[in-house]
Structure formats: C-alpha cells, structure tokens
XYZ file of C-alpha atoms in Angstrom:
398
model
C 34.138 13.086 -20.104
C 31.364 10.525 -18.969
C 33.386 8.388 -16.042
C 30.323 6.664 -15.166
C 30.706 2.698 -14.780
C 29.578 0.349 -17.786
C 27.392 -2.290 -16.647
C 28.044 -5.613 -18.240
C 23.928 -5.444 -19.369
C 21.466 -3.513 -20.575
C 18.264 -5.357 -19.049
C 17.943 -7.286 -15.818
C 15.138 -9.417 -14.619
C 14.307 -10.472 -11.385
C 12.420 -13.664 -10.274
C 12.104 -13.354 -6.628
C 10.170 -16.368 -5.229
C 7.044 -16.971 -6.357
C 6.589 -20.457 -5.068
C 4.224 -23.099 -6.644
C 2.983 -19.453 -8.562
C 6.006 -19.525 -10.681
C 4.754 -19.122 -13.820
C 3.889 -15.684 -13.602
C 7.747 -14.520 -14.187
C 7.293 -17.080 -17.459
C 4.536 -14.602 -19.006
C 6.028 -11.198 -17.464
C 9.067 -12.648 -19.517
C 6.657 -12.632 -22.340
C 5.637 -9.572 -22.356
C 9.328 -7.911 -22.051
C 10.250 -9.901 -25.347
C 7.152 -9.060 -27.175
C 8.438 -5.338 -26.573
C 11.534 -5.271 -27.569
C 12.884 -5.661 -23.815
C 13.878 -8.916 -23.733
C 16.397 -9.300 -20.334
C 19.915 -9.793 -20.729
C 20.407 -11.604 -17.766
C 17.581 -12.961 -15.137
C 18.577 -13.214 -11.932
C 16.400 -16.062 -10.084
C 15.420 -17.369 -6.007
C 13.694 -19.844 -4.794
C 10.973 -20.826 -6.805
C 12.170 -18.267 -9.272
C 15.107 -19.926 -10.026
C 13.043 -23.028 -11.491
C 11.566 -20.372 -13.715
C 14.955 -18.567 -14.790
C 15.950 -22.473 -15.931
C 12.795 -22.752 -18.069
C 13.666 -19.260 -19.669
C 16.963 -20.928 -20.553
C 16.086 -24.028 -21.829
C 13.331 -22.276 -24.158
C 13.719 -18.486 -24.419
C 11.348 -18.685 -26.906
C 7.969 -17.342 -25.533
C 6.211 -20.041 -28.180
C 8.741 -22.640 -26.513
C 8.329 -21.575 -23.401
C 4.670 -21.561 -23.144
C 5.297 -25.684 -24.846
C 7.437 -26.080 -21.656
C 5.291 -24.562 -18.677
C 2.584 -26.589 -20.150
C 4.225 -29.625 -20.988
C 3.745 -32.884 -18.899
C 7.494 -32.965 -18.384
C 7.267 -30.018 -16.130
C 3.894 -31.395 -14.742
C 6.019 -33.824 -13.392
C 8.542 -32.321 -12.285
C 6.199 -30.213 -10.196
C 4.230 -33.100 -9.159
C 7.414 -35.175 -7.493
C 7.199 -32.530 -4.833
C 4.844 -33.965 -2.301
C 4.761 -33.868 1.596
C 6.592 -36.176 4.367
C 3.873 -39.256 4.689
C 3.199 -40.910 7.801
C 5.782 -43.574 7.513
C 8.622 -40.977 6.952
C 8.298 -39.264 10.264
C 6.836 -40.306 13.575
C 4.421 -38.020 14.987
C 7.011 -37.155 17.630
C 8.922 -35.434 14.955
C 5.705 -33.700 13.643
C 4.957 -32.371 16.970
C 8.433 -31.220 17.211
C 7.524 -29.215 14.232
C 4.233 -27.359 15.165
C 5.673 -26.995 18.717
C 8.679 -25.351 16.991
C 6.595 -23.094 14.976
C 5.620 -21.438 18.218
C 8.884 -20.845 19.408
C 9.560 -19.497 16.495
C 7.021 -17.111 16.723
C 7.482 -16.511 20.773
C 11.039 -15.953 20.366
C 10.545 -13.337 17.104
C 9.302 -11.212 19.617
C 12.384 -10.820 21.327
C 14.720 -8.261 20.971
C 17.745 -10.257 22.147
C 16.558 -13.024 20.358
C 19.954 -13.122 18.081
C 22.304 -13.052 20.587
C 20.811 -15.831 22.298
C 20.040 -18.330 19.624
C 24.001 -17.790 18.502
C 24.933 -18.926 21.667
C 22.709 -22.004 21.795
C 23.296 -23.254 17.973
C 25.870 -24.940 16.417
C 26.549 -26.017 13.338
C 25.044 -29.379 13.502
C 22.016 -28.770 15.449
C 20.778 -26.291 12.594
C 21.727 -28.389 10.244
C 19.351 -31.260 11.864
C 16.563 -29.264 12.736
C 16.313 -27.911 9.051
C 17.132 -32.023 7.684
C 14.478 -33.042 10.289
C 11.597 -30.563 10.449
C 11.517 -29.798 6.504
C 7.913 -30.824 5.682
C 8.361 -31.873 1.787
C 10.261 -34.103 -0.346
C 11.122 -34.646 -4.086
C 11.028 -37.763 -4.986
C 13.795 -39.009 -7.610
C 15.606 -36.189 -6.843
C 18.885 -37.172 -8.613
C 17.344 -36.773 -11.581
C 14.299 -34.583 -11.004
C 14.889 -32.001 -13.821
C 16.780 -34.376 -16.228
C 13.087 -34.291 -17.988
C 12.485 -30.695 -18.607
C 16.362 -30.855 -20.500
C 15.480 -33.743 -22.571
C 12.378 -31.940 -23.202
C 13.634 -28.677 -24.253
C 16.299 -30.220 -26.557
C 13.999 -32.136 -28.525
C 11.928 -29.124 -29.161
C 14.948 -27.043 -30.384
C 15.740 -29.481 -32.581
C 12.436 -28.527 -34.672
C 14.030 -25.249 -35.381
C 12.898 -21.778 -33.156
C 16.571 -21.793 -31.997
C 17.033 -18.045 -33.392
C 16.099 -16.525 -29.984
C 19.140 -15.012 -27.829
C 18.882 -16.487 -24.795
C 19.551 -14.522 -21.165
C 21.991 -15.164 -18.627
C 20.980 -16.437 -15.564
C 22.243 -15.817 -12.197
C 20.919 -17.713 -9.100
C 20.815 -17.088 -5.370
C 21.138 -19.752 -2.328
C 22.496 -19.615 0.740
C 24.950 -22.242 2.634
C 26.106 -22.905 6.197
C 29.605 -21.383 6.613
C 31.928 -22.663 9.206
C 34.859 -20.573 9.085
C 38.258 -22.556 7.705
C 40.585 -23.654 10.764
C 43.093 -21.367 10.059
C 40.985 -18.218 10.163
C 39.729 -16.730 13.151
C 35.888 -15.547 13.233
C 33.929 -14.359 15.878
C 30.967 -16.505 15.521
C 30.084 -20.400 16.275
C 28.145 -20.347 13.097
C 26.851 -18.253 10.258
C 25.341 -18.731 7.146
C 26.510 -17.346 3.558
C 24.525 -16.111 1.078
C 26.206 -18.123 -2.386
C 25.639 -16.387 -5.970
C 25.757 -18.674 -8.676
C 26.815 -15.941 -11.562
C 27.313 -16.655 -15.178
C 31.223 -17.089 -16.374
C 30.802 -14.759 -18.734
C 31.210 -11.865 -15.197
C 34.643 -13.637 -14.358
C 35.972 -12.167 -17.185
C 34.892 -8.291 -17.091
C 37.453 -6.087 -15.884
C 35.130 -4.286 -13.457
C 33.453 -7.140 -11.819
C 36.639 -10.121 -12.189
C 38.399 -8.719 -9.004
C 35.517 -8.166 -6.893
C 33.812 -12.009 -7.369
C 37.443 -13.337 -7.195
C 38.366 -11.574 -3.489
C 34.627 -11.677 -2.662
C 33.919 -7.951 -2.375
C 30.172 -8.228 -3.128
C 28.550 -7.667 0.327
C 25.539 -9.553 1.329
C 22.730 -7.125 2.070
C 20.703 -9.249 4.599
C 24.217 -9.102 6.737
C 23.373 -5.268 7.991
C 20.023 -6.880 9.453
C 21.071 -9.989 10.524
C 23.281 -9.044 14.266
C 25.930 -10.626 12.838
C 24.176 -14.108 12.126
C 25.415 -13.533 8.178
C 28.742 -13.622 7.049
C 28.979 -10.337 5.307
C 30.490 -11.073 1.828
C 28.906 -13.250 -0.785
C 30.534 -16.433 -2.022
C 30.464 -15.867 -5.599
C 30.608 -19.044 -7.949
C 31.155 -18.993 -11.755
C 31.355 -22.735 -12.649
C 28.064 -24.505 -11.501
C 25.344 -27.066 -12.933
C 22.039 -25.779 -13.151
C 20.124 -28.991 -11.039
C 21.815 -28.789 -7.907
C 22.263 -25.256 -7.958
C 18.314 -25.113 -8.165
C 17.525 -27.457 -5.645
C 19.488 -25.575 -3.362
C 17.711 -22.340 -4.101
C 14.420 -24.019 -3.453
C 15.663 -25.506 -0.069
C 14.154 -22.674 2.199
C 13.803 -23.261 6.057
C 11.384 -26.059 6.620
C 9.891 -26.395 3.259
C 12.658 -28.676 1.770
C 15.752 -29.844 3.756
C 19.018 -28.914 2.408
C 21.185 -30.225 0.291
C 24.634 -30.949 -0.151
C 27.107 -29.652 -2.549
C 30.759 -30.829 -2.633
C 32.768 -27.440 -2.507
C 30.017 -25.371 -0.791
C 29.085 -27.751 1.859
C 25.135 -27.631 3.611
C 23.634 -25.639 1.231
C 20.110 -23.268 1.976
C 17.463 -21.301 0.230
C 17.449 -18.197 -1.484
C 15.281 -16.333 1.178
C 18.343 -15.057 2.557
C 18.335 -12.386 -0.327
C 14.667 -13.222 -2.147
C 14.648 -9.705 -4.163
C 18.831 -8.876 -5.111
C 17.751 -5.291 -5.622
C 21.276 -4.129 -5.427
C 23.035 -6.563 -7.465
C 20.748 -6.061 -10.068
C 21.173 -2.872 -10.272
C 24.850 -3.323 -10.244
C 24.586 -5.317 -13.197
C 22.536 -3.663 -15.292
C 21.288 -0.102 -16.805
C 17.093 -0.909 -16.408
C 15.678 -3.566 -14.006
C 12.678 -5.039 -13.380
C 11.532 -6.292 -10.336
C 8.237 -7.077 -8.676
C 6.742 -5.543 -5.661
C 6.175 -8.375 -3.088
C 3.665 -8.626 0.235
C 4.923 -8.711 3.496
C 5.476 -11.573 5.417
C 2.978 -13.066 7.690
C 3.936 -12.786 11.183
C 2.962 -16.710 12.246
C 4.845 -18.674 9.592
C 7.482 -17.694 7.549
C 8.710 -14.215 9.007
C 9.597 -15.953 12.952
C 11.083 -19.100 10.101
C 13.710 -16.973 8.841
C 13.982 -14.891 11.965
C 15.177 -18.102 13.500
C 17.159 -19.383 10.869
C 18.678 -16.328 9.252
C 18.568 -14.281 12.210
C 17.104 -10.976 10.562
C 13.418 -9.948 10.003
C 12.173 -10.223 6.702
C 9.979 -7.203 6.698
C 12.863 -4.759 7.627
C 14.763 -6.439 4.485
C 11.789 -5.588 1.945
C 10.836 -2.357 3.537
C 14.834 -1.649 1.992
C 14.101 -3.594 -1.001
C 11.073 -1.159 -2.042
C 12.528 2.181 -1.361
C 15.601 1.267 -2.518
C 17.254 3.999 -4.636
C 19.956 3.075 -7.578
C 23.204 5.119 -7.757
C 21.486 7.413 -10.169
C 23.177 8.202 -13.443
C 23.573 11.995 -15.025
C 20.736 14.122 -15.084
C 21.122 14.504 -18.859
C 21.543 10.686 -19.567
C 17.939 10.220 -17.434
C 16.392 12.269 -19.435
C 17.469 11.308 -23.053
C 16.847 7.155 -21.929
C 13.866 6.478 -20.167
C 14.927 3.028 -19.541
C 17.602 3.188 -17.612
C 15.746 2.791 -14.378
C 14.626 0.756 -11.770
C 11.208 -0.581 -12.881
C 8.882 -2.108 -10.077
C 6.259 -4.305 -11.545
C 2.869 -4.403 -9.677
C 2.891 -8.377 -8.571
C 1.997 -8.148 -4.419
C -1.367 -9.495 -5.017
C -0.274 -12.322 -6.884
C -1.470 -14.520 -3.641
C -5.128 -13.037 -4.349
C -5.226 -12.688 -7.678
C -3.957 -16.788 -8.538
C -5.808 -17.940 -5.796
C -6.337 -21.698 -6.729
C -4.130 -21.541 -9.482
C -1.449 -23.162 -7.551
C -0.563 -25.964 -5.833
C -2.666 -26.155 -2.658
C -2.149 -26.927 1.282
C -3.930 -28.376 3.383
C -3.136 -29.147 7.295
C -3.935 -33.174 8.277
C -4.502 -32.771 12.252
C -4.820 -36.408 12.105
C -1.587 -37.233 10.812
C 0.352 -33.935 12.036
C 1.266 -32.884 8.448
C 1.153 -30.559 5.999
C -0.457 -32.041 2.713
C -0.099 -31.019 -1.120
C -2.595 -31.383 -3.180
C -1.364 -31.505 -6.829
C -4.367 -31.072 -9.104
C -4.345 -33.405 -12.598
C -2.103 -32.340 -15.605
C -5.525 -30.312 -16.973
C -5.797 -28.593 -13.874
C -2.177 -28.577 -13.667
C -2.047 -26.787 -17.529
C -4.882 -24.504 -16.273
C -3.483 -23.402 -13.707
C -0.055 -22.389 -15.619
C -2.071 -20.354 -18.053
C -3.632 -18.799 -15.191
C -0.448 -17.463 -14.022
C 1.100 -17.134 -17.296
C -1.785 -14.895 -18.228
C -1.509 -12.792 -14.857
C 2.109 -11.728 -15.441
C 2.179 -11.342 -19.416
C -1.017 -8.496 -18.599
C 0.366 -7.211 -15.371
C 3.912 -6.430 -17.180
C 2.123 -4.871 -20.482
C 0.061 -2.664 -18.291
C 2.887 -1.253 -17.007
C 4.957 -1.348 -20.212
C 2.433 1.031 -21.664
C 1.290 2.949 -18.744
C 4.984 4.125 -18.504
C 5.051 4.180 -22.365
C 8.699 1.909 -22.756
C-alpha cells in the first residue's frame, strides 16, 4: 500500500525576489505553459509577489505579455521613486549611510544577536525601518487599482479559458507577544504566509495552518531573533498583502495591516524551498547569487538577525523528502527543478530600473526610463526567462 502523503498540487512555482527584474518569472511562466507545465500554485516574495499578481490577473501568456507591457503597469512601476530633498533632512540621510556602516561593522560580530536584542525594542525598529527606508510610492492607496481595471477589461474580450494558479505570498511582521503569554524575547519578527483558502480546507494541511505548525525556516539561523512558527493567513486582499511583501529593510518602510500589525518584507524567507515542496509533487525554483557583503547581507543581519548566505547555502542543497524509488523512476517530474537564473543581475543589466547615488543631496535616486524604454526593458526580461526555462525544459527533456 502507497502511504505516502498527497500534496494538494501537482506543480509549484516560485518567484523569489527579483526586484525591478521582475519580469523574468512572467516569461519563465511562459515557457512552463507553453509545455504543458503550467503551475498550480505560484508562490511569490518581494518583488515576486507583484509578478505572481500579474499571473493572476492574466494567466494568459498572450494577456500577460498585454499586461507587463501595458502603460498601466508602467505606472504602477513608475510611482516608485526615491525620498526627495524636502522629505528628509540631510540629518536623516546621514543617519542612513552612517547606519549602513554599522550595519556592516556589527555583521562581523559573532555576538552581534545577542546584543542588538538587548538594545531594540519594538518601537525603535519600527522607526528606524519608517525613517531610514529610502523610497516611496506615491498614491499608494490605490497604487495597483490600475493593473485590476486593466486586466478586467481585457478579459472581457474573451481569452478567459485559461486556468488560472493559486498564489501564495510571503511577508514578514513585527510580533510582540500577546499580554497573556509569556516569551522570552523583547521583540521578534514573524514570518506571515498569505495562503490561498482553498489549503484551509484540506484535511492534511487545515490543522497545521489553523494551530500554526508550519515552522519558519530562517528561525534555526536567526539566535532566536524569529519567532519560530509561521502566521498563516487564508482570507487576505491581494494590494496590501503585496505592498507588504515589497516592504524589505530600508527599501520601502512598512506598512500597516489591521490584524497583523507592522508588517515587513519577504526577505525573511525570499526562496520557500520547503513549503514548496510541501505543497507540491515538482517545483521550480531559481538559483539565486549571494548577497553582497556591504549592503543588503549586514541589512537583514541587522534586521532579521540571521545571515542571508547561510539561509541560501540551505536553500540550494536542499533535499525534498524523496518519494519511492519506483514512483521516481516511472515520473520524471516529480522533483525539485532548479532553474539557472543567478546571473540575472548580468545578464538584464540595464534592463531595469536604475540607481544612482546623489552625494549632493545624500540620496539614493531612481531613474525610471520612458514607457518605450520601460516596454523594452520588460521584453528584455521577459525574453531572458521564457529561454532560460525552455533550455532547461529540454535539456532535462520534461
């Protein structure tokens, strides 16, 4: 008798970050649905969660291309822009660039976690990351009410035929234990998972999201800086839920949602290896550079308390439960599928939004190109993942 688990999909999808290069998971997509292997469910961070809400607003690859090019998303993309002069005082910017040295300084200390839990609190984090966050969206009430509007109109014309995934989303809050429950720790953060409602229903998966039994994997790296179970939710709106995935450590400041609190990035778990593989038979995920050691690595050192290399040195040799021999052998596609995307930095270089540093006026400065550059540069990426993904689609012949 075969006792082995059923996952609630066959096909899982990860979109792990990606940043203004998003549109690379939007032709990788592509390429799965022009074989045959569409995803079931796409799980989304970060930037990638932007790109798991285009997927389900036109899952479509005709739509979708419509979408990434459209000048709906151009200006969605567009309302992103840096803190100008008149927003912060230059004592504020020189807090930041002094910060990003401690940062760094203190990242090379091994007691650095036990220290900066004694010296935070709860409200000093949560100013620092209000305070120090270099961008802003403008509008942001209703900065993606476009790309809906958008999308329905172009369903209405008829390609409405195409099954559309689930999607899953990752964030991260600040947790403050409730006042009737004793934990060790002045603060800690949470990592949230914004699942579909359709898991809250499955015998095998209903009890753990409802007593919280899925355990954060960041936690084991973190010296206790992360609580260690995931705050699972099943009812959520896709806008805030996205924002808050995109609010990483000193890019955007976080935002507020009413039952979860303060609520952070998805860098706190940017590839859910394990959960996808929990959910599903074959995944496909990306392999991802390492951090750079000035910038964002001491970033979520200090803020998340674990280093992010350690966490994607697990991510890549991370082994699935395997299933039986046999089983392997007669379905090829039950795996874990790693999709060559770690030079995507090199490869789209200029294809993205860019950065440059104002010395002058302390800041950090984007430089959106105009909606043809803007469309070029979305075929550029769109291009890069739809021929990355059927390289490897035939090379492993699936």
């Amino acid at each position: 008798m075969n006792n082995e688990r059923v996952k609630p999909y066959e096909r899982v999808q990860l979109f792990s970050g990606g940043g203004s290069r998003f549109g690379y998971y939007l032709g990788s997509y592509a390429a799965l649905a022009a074989h045959d292997l569409t995803p079931d469910i796409i799980v989304g961070t970060c930037g990638g969660s932007l790109s798991a809400y285009l997927v389900q607003l036109a899952p479509d690859p005709k739509d979708l291309q419509a979408l990434m090019c459209s000048r709906e998303l151009y200006r969605v993309i567009t309302a992103i822009r840096h803190v100008v002069p008149d927003e912060a005082n230059k004592r504020l910017k020189l807090r930041y660039m002094t910060h990003a040295l401690k940062r760094w300084r203190l990242s090379k200390q091994k007691d650095n976690g036990q220290r900066q839990r004694q010296a935070d609190s709860y409200e000093r984090l949560l100013n620092e990351l209000q305070q120090l966050a270099m961008f802003r969206i403008d509008n942001e009430q209703y900065w993606l009410d476009e790309l809906s509007r958008f999308a329905a109109s172009n369903n209405d014309s008829g390609n409405t035929d195409k099954a559309t995934p689930e999607i899953a989303i990752i964030a991260s809050r600040l947790y403050q234990a409730p006042a009737d429950r004793l934990y060790n720790e002045e603060l800690a953060l949470q990592e949230l998972l914004f699942a579909p409602p359709c898991l809250a229903n499955l015998p095998n998966f209903a009890s753990g999201l409802a007593d919280e039994q899925i355990t954060s994997p960041a936690h084991i790296f973190a010296n206790g800086r992360i609580h260690p179970s995931v705050k699972v939710q099943t009812q959520w709106d896709f806008a805030p839920v996205i924002r808050a995935s995109m609010a990483d450590m000193y890019y955007l400041p976080p935002t507020h949602i009413t039952e979860l609190g303060w609520c952070l990035g998805g860098v706190i778990n940017l590839t859910p290896i394990e959960l996808a593989c929990q959910l599903g038979d074959s995944v496909f995920a990306e392999t991802k550079a390492g951090y750079d050691p000035w910038l964002a690595a001491p970033a979520i050192q200090r803020v998340f308390g674990f280093d992010p290399n350690e966490r994607l040195a697990a991510v890549h040799s991370y082994q699935p439960v395997s299933v039986s021999a046999l089983t392997e052998t007669i379905n090829k596609n039950r795996q874990l599928h790693w999709l060559p995307f770690a030079d995507n930095e090199q490869q789209l270089a200029g294809q993205n939004v860019q950065k440059r540093f104002n010395l002058k006026q302390m800041t950090v400065e984007l430089i959106h190109s105009d909606y043809d550059g803007f469309v070029q540069q979305m075929q550029a990426q769109w291009q890069y993942g739809y021929q990355r993904t059927v390289n490897y689609i035939q090379q492993h012949k699936l």
